[in-house]
Coordinates of C-alpha atoms in Angstrom, one line a residue:
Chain J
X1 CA 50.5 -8.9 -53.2
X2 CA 50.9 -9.0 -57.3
X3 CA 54.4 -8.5 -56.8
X4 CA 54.7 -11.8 -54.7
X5 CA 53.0 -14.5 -57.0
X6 CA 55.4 -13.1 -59.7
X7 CA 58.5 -13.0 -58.3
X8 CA 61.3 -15.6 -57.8
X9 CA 60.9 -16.5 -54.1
X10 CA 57.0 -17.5 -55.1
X11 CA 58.3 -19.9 -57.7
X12 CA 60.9 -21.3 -55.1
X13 CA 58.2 -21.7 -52.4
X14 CA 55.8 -23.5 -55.2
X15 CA 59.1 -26.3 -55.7
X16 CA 59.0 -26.6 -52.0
X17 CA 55.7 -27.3 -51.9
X18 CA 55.6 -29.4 -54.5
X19 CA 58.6 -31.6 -53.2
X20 CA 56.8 -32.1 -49.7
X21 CA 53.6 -33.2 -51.7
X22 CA 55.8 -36.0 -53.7
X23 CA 57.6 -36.6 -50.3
X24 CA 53.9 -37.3 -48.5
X25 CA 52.9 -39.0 -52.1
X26 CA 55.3 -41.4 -51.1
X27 CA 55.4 -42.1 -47.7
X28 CA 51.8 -43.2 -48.1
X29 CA 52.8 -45.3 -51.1
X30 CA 56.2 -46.9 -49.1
X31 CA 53.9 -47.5 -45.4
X32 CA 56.4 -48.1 -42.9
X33 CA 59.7 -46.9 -44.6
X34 CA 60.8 -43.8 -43.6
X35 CA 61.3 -41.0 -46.3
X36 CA 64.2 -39.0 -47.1
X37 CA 63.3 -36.0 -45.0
X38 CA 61.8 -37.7 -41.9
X39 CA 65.6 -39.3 -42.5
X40 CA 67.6 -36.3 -41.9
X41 CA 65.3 -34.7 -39.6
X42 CA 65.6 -37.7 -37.5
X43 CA 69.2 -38.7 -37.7
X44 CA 70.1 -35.1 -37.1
X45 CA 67.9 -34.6 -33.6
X46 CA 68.4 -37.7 -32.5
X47 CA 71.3 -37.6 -30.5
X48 CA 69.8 -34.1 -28.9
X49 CA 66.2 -35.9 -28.1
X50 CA 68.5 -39.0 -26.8
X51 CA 70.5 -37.0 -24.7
X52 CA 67.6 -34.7 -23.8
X53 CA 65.9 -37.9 -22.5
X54 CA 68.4 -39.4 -20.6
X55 CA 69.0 -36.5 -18.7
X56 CA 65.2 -35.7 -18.0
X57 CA 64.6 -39.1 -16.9
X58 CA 66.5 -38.9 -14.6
X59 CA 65.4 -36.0 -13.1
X60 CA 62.5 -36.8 -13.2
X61 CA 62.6 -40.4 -11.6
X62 CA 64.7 -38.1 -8.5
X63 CA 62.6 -35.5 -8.2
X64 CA 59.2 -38.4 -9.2
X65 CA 60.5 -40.5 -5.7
X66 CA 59.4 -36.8 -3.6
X67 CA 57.0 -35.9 -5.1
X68 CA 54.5 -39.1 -5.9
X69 CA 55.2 -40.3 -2.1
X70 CA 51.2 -40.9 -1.8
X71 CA 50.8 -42.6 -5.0
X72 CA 54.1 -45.0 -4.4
X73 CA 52.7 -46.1 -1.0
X74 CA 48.8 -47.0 -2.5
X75 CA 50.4 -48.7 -5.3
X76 CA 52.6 -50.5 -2.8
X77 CA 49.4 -51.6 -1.2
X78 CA 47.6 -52.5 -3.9
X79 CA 50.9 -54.4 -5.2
X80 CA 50.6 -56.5 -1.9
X81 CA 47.3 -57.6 -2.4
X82 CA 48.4 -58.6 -6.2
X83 CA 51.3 -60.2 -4.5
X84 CA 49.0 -62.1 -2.0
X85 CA 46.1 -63.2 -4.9
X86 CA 49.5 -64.7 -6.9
X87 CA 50.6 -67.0 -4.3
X88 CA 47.2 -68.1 -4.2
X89 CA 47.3 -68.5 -7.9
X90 CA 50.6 -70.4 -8.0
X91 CA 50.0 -73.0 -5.7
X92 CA 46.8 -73.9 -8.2
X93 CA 49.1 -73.2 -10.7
X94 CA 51.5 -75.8 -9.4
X95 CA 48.7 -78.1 -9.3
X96 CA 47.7 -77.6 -12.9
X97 CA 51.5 -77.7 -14.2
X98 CA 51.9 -80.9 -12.5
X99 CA 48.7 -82.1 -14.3
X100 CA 49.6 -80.5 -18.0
X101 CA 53.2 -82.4 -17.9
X102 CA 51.3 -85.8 -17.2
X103 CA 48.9 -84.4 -20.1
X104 CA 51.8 -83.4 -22.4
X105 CA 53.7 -86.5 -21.9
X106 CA 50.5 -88.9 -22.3
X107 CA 49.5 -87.3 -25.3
X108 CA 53.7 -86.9 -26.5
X109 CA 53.3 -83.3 -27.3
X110 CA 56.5 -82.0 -27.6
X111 CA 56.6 -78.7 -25.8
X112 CA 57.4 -75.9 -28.3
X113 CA 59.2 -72.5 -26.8
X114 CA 58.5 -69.7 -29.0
X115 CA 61.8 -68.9 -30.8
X116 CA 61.4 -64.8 -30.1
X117 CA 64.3 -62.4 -30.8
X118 CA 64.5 -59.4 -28.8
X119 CA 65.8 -56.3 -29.3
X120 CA 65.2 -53.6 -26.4
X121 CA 64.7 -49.8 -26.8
X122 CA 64.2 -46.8 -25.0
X123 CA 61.3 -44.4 -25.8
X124 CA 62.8 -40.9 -26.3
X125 CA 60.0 -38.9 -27.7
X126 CA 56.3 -39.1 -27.5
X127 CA 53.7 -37.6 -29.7
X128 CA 52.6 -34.8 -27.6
X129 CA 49.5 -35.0 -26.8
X130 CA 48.4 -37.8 -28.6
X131 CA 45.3 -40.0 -26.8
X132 CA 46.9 -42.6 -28.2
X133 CA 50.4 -42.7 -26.5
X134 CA 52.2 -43.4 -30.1
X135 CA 55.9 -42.8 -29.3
X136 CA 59.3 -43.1 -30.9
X137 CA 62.0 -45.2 -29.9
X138 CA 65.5 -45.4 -30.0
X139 CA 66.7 -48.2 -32.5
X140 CA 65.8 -48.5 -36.1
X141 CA 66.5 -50.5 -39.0
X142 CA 70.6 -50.7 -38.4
X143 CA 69.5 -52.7 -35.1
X144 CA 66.9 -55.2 -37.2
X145 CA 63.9 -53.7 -36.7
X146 CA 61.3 -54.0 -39.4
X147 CA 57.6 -52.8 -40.2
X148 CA 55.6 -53.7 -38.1
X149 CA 57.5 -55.8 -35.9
X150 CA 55.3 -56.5 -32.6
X151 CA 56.5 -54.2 -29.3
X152 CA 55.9 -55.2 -26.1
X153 CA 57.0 -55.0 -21.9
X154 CA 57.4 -57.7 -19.5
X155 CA 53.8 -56.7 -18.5
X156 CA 52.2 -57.2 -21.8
X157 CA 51.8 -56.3 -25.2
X158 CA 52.6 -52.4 -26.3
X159 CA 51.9 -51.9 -30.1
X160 CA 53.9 -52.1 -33.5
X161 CA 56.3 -50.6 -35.2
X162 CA 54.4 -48.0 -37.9
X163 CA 57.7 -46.6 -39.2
X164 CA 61.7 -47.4 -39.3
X165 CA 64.0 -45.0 -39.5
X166 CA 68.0 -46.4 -39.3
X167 CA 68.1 -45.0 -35.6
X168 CA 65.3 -44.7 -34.9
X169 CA 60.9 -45.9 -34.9
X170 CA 57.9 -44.8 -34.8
X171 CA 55.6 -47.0 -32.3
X172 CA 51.6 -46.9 -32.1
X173 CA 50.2 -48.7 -29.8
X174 CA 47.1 -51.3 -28.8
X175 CA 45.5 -47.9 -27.9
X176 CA 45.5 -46.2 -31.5
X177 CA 41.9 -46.7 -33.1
X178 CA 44.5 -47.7 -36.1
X179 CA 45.4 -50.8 -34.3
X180 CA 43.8 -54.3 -35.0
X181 CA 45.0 -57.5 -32.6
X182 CA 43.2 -60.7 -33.0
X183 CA 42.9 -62.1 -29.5
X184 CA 40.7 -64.9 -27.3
X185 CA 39.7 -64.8 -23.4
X186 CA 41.5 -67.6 -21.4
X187 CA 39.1 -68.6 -19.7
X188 CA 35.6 -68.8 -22.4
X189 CA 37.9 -69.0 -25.1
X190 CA 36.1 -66.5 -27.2
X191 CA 38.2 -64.7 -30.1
X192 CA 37.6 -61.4 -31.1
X193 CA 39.7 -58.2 -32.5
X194 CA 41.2 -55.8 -29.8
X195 CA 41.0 -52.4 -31.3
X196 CA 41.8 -48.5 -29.8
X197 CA 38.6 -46.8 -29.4
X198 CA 38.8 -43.1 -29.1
X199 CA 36.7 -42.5 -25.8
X200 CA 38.1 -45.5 -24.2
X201 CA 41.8 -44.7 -24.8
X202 CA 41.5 -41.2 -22.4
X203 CA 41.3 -43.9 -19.6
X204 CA 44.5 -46.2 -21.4
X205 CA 41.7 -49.1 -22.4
X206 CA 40.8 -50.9 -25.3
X207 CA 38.3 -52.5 -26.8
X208 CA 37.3 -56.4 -27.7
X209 CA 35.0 -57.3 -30.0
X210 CA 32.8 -58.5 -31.3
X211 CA 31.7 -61.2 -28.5
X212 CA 29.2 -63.6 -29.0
X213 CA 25.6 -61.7 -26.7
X214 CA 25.2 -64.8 -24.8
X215 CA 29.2 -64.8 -23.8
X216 CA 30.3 -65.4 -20.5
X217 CA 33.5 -63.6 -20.4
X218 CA 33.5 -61.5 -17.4
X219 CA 35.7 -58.6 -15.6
X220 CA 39.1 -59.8 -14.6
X221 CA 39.5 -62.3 -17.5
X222 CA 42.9 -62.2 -19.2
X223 CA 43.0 -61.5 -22.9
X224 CA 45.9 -62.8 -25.2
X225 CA 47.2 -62.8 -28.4
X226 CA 46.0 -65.3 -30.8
X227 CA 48.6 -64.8 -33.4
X228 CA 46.6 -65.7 -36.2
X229 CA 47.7 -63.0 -38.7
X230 CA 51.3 -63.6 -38.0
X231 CA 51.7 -59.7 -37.1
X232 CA 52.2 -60.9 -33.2
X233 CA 53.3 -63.8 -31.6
X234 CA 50.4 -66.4 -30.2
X235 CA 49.7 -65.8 -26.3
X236 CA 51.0 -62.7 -25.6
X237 CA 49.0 -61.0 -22.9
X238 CA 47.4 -58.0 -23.8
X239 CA 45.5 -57.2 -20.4
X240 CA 42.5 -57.7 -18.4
X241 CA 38.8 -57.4 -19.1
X242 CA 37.3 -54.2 -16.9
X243 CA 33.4 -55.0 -18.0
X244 CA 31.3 -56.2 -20.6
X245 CA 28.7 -54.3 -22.6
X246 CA 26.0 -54.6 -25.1
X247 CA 26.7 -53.2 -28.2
X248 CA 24.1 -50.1 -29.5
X249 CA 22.5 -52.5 -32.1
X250 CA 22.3 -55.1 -29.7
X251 CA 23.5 -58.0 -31.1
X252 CA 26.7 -58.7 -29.9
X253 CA 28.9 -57.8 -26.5
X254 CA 32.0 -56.2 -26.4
X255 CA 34.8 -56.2 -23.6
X256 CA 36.2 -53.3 -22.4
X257 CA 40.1 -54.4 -21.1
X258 CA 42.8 -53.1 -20.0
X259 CA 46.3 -53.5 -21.0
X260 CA 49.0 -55.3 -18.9
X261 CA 51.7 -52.8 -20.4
X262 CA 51.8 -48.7 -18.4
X263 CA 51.5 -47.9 -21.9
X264 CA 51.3 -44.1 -20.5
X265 CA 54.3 -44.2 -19.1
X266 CA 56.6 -46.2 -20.9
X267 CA 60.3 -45.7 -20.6
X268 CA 61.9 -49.2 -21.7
X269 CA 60.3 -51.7 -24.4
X270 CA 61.3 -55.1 -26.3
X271 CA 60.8 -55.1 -29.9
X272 CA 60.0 -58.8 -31.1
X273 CA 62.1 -58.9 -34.5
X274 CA 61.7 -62.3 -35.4
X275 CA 59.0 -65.0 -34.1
X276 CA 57.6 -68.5 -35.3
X277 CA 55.0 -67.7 -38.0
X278 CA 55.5 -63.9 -38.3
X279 CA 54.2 -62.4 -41.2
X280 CA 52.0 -65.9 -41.7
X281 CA 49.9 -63.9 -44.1
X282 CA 52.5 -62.4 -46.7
X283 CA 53.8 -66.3 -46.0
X284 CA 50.6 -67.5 -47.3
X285 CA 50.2 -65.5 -49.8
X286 CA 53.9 -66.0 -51.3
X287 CA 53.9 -69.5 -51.1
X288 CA 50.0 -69.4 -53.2
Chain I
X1 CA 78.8 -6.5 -45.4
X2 CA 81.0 -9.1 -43.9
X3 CA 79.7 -8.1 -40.5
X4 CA 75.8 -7.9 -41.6
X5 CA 76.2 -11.3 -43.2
X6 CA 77.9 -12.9 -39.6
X7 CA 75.4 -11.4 -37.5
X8 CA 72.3 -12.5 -39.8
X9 CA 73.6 -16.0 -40.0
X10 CA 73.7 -15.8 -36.2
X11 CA 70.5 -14.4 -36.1
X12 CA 69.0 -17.9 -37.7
X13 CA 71.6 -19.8 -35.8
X14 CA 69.5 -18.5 -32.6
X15 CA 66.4 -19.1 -34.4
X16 CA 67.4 -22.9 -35.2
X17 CA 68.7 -23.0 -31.7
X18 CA 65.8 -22.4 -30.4
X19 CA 63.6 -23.9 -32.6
X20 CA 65.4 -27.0 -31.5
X21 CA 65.2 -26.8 -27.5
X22 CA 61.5 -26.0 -27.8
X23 CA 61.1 -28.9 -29.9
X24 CA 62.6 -31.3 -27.3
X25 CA 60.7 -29.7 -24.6
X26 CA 57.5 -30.6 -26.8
X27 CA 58.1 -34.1 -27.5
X28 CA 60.3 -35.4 -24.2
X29 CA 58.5 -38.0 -22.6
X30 CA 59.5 -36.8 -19.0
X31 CA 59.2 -33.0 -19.0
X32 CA 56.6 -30.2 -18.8
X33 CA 53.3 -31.1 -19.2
X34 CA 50.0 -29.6 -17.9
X35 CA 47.5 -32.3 -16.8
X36 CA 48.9 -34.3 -19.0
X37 CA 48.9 -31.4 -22.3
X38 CA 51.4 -29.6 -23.9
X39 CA 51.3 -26.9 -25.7
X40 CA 53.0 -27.0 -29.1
X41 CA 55.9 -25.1 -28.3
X42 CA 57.6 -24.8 -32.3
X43 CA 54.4 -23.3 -33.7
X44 CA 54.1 -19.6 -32.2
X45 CA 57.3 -19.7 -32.7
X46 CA 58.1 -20.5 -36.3
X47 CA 54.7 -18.0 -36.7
X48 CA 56.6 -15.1 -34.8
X49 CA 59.8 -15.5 -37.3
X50 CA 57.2 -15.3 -40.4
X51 CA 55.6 -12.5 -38.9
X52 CA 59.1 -11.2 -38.4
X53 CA 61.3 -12.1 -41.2
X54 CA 58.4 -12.1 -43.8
X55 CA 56.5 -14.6 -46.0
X56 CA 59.7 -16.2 -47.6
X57 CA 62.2 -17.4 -44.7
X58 CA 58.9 -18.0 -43.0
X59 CA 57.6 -20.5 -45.3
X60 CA 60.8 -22.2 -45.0
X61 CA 61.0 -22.2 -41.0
X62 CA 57.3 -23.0 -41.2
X63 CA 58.2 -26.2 -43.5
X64 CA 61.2 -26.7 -40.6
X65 CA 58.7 -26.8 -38.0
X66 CA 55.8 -29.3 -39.9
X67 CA 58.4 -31.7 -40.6
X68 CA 59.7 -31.7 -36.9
X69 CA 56.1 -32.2 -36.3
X70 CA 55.8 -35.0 -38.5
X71 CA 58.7 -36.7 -36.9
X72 CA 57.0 -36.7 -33.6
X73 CA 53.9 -38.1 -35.2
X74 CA 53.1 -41.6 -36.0
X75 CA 50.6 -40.7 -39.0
X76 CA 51.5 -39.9 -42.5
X77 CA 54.2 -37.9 -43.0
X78 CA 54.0 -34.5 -44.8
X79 CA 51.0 -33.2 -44.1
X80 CA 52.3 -31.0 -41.4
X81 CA 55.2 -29.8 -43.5
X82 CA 52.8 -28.8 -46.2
X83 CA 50.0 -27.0 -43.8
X84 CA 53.1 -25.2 -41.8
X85 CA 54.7 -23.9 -45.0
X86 CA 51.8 -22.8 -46.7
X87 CA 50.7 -21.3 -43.2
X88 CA 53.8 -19.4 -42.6
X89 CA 54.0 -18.0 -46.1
X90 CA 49.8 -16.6 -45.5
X91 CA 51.0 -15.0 -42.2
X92 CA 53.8 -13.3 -43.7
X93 CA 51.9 -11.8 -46.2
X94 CA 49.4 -11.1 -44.0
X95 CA 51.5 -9.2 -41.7
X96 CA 52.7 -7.5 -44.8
X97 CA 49.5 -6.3 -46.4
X98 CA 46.8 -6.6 -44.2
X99 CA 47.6 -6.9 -40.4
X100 CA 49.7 -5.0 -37.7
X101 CA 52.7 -6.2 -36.3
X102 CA 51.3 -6.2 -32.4
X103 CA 51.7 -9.0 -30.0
X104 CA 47.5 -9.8 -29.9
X105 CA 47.7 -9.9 -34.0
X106 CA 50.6 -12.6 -33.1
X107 CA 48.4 -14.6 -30.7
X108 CA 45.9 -14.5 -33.8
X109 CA 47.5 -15.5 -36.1
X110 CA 49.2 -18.8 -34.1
X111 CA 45.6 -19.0 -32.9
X112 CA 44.5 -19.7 -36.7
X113 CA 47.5 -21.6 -37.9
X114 CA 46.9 -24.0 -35.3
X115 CA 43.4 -24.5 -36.1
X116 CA 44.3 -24.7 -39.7
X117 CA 46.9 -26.9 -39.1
X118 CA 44.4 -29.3 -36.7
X119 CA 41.6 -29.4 -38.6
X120 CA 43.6 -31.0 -41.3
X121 CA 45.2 -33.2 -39.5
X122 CA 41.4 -34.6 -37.5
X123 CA 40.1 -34.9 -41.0
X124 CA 42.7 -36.5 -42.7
X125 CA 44.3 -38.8 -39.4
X126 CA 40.9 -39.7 -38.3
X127 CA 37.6 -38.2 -39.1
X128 CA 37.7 -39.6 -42.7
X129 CA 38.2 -43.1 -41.3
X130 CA 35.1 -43.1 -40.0
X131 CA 36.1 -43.7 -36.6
X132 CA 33.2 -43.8 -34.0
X133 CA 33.6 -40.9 -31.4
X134 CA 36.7 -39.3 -33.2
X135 CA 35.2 -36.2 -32.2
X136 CA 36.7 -36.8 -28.9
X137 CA 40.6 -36.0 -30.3
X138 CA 39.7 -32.9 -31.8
X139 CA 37.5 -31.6 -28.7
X140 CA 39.3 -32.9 -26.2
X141 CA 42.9 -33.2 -27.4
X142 CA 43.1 -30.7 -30.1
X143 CA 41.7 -27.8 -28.7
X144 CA 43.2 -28.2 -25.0
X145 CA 46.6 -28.4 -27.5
X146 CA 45.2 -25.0 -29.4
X147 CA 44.7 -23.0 -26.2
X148 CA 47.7 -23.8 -24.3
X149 CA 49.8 -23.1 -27.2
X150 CA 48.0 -19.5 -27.4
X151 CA 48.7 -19.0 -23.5
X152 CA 52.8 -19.6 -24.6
X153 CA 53.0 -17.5 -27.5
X154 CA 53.1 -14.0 -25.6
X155 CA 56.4 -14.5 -24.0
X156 CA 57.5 -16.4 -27.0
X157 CA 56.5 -13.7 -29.8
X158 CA 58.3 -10.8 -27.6
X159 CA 61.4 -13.1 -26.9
X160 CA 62.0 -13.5 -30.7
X161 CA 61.3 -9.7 -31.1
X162 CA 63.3 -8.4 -28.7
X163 CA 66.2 -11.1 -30.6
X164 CA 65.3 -9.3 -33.9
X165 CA 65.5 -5.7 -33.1
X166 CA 68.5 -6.3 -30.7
X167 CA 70.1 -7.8 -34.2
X168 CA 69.1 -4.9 -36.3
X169 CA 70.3 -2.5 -34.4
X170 CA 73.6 -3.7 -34.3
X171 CA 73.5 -4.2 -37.7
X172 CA 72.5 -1.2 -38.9
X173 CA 75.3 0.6 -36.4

C-alpha cells in the first residue's frame, strides 16, 4: 500500500482529482453554464442518446398501443367527460368573452399578446430515478436557449432550464423541491409560491403556499403564473388544485395542485426564449 | 508487443463500448425500467474493471463513469466524478491488499460504492438544504436505486471477467 501513495500513478490520480474539484469549484461559481467536461461528455454522447431515443420511442409508442389497451380506453373515458364539462365551459365562456370585449373596449384597454419566442425540444435523457422528473433535452445554447429560460407543454407549465450546454440542457422541473414559481388562484385570486415538495412529488404534485387560513380556494381551481420575478411569463397555467390543508403550525393553508403538463412522461416541450418582462429582476436591478 | 498493445487497446475499446450502451440504457426515457426504477447500470460496471484492471485505470473509468453520471443529473456537477474516482481507486486497492477477487466480494464492493456515492450526493443535493421530508429521496429513491443495481452486478461482474481472461489468454499465447 506504501508503494502506491509514492509512486507516479498516485501523483497522476491526486491532478485528477484535483482538476474535478476546480471543475465542480466552478460550475457552482458559473450556475447555469455548462463546464468544460460536462462539454465533451455531452457533445460526444449526444448523437448516441439522440439516436438511442428516437429509436426507443418508437418502440415503445408501437409496442405502448398493445400493451396499455386498458389504460387508453379509461383515459378515453375520462377524456369524454373532460370533453363534455368544456363545452359546458365554452358556451359561459362565450358569454364572458362577449362581455370582456364590451369591457375592454369601454375602458380602451388595448389588448396586449404576449410576444413569446419558442423554441421546441425533445427530451432524450432523464435522470434516472430522480422523484423529480429533471430531464435533458435536445437543443442548447447554439439554438438560443439561456439559463433559466421557462419550459413548458401545450398543457401547462414544465420547469426551467438549470444548465446549457451548445446541444444540449439540463431541465428541472415545477416538481424539484429546488423550484420556486410565484403564482395566484383564478378564481380567489390568492398569490402564493408553488414549490416541489419531496413527498408530494412521488404522486407528480406540488405545493402552493402559503395561503391565507381563512382562504377559500378549493379543489379544482386553476393555478397560474403570476410572472412577477420575470423568470416565467404571466398566466401560464401550472395545474389544478387537488385539496387544501392546514399547515402543522396552523396558521396558514397550503394547496396541494397538480400540474397541467404529464411531466412524467414528457417526450416533446417548448422552451420560452424570450418573453415581455423576462428577467424583470436583473432588469431592475441594472437599471438601479 | 505490437499484438499485446492492439488487443489491450481493444480490450478498453469494449470496455468504453460498453460503458456507453449501459449508459443509454440508464438514462433513456423510454426503456427498461422496474416500477418506475432503474438500476444504475455504469456503476458495477466501472467497479468490476477497477477490481479487474486495478486501482489506476480504475480511478480513471470510475472518474468516466461519475461524470456520465453528472451529465444525467441536474445538480452540481462534479461531485459524482470525484466520489466515483476516489471510489474506484479504494476498490482497487482493496482488491489488491485486502479482499478476494470473488463475484460476492464484487457485489460488495458496488454495494458500498453506491452507498458512498448516495449518501454524498442526499447530503450535499438535498439534506443540507433543509428540505422538509428529504428523507423520502434517500429511502425511497436511493435505496430502491442501491438494491436493483446489486441484483445487476452478478451478470455484469462475470461478463467483464470472462472479457478479461478471454483477452489475456490470447495475449499471453
Amino acid at each position: 500500500m506504501q508503494d502506491f501513495f509514492k509512486s507516479s500513478r498516485f501523483k497522476i490520480l491526486s491532478a485528477l482529482l484535483v482538476v474535478l474539484f476546480a471543475f465542480m469549484l466552478r460550475a457552482t461559481l458559473t450556475g447555469g453554464a455548462s463546464v468544460l467536461v460536462s462539454e465533451i461528455f455531452g457533445m460526444a454522447t449526444q448523437p448516441f442518446v439522440s439516436i438511442s431515443s428516437s429509436l426507443s420511442k418508437g418502440t415503445a409508442s408501437f409496442l405502448g398501443s398493445f400493451v396499455n389497451t386498458n389504460e387508453i380506453s379509461r383515459e378515453n373515458e375520462e377524456l369524454r367527460e373532460q370533453v363534455r364539462e368544456l363545452n359546458e365551459k365554452l358556451a359561459a365562456f362565450e358569454q364572458y368573452k362577449h362581455e370582456n370585449e364590451y369591457l375592454r373596449e369601454y375602458l380602451e384597454v388595448k389588448e396586449q399578446n404576449p410576444d413569446f419566442k419558442f423554441e421546441t425540444a425533445e427530451v432524450i435523457q432523464r435522470d434516472p430515478n430522480n422523484r423529480f422528473c429533471s430531464f435533458m433535452i435536445d437543443k442548447g445554447s447554439l439554438s438560443g436557449i439561456e439559463y433559466l429560460d421557462p419550459v413548458i407543454t401545450a398543457d401547462g407549465l414544465v420547469g426551467r432550464v438549470v444548465e446549457v450546454g451548445y446541444t444540449y440542457s439540463k431541465v428541472a422541473t415545477i416538481l424539484d423541491v429546488e423550484m420556486d414559481v410565484g403564482c395566484y388562484d383564478v378564481r380567489t385570486r390568492d398569490t402564493g409560491v408553488l414549490e416541489g415538495d419531496a413527498a408530494l412529488a412521488a404522486d407528480g404534485m406540488c405545493k402552493m403556499s402559503p395561503l391565507p387560513r381563512e382562504t377559500v380556494a378549493a379543489k379544482g381551481d386553476l393555478i397560474l403564473t403570476t410572472g412577477i420575478g420575470g423568470l416565467f411569463p404571466k398566466d401560464i397555467m401550472i395545474g389544478k388544485i387537488q385539496h387544501v390543508s392546514v399547515e402543522s403550525h396552523g396558521k396558514s393553508t397550503y394547496a396541494v395542485v397538480k400540474p397541467a403538463a404529464q411531466i412524467a412522461t414528457l417526450t416533446d416541450v417548448m422552451v420560452i426564449t424570450d418573453f415581455l418582462g423576462q428577467g424583470g429582476i436583473n432588469n431592475a436591478e441594472n437599471y438601479e | 508487443m505490437y499484438r499485446d498493445t492492439m488487443l489491450c487497446s481493444l480490450k478498453h475499446a469494449l470496455y468504453i463500448g460498453i460503458l456507453i450502451m449501459l449508459y443509454l440504457l440508464q438514462t433513456n426515457p423510454f426503456l427498461f425500467h422496474i416500477a418506475g426504477m432503474r438500476p444504475l447500470w455504469i456503476i458495477p460496471v466501472v467497479v468490476a474493471i477497477a477490481m479487474l484492471e486495478g486501482e489506476y485505470i480504475g480511478a480513471f473509468y470510475g472518474t468516466a463513469a461519475g461524470v456520465l453520471c453528472d451529465l444525467s443529473a441536474t445538480k452540481l456537477f462534479g461531485l459524482n466524478s470525484v466520489l466515483m474516482l476516489l471510489c474506484c481507486a479504494a476498490v482497487g486497492l482493496a482488491v489488491i491488499y485486502l479482499m478476494r477477487f470473488t463475484t460476492l466480494n464484487s457485489v460488495l464492493l458496488t454495494g458500498a460504492v453506491m452507498l458512498v456515492k448516495d449518501l454524498f450526493c442526499f447530503y450535499f443535493y438535498y439534506a443540507m438544504w433543509g428540505y422538509s421530508g428529504i428523507w423520502r429521496v434517500f429511502v425511497f429513491d436511493m435505496i430502491p436505486e442501491l438494491i436493483l443495481t446489486l441484483m445487476v452486478t452478478p451478470p455484469l461482474f462475470l461478463m467483464l471477467t470472462h472479457i478479461k481472461t478471454k483477452f489475456d489468454e490470447r495475449m499471453s499465447s
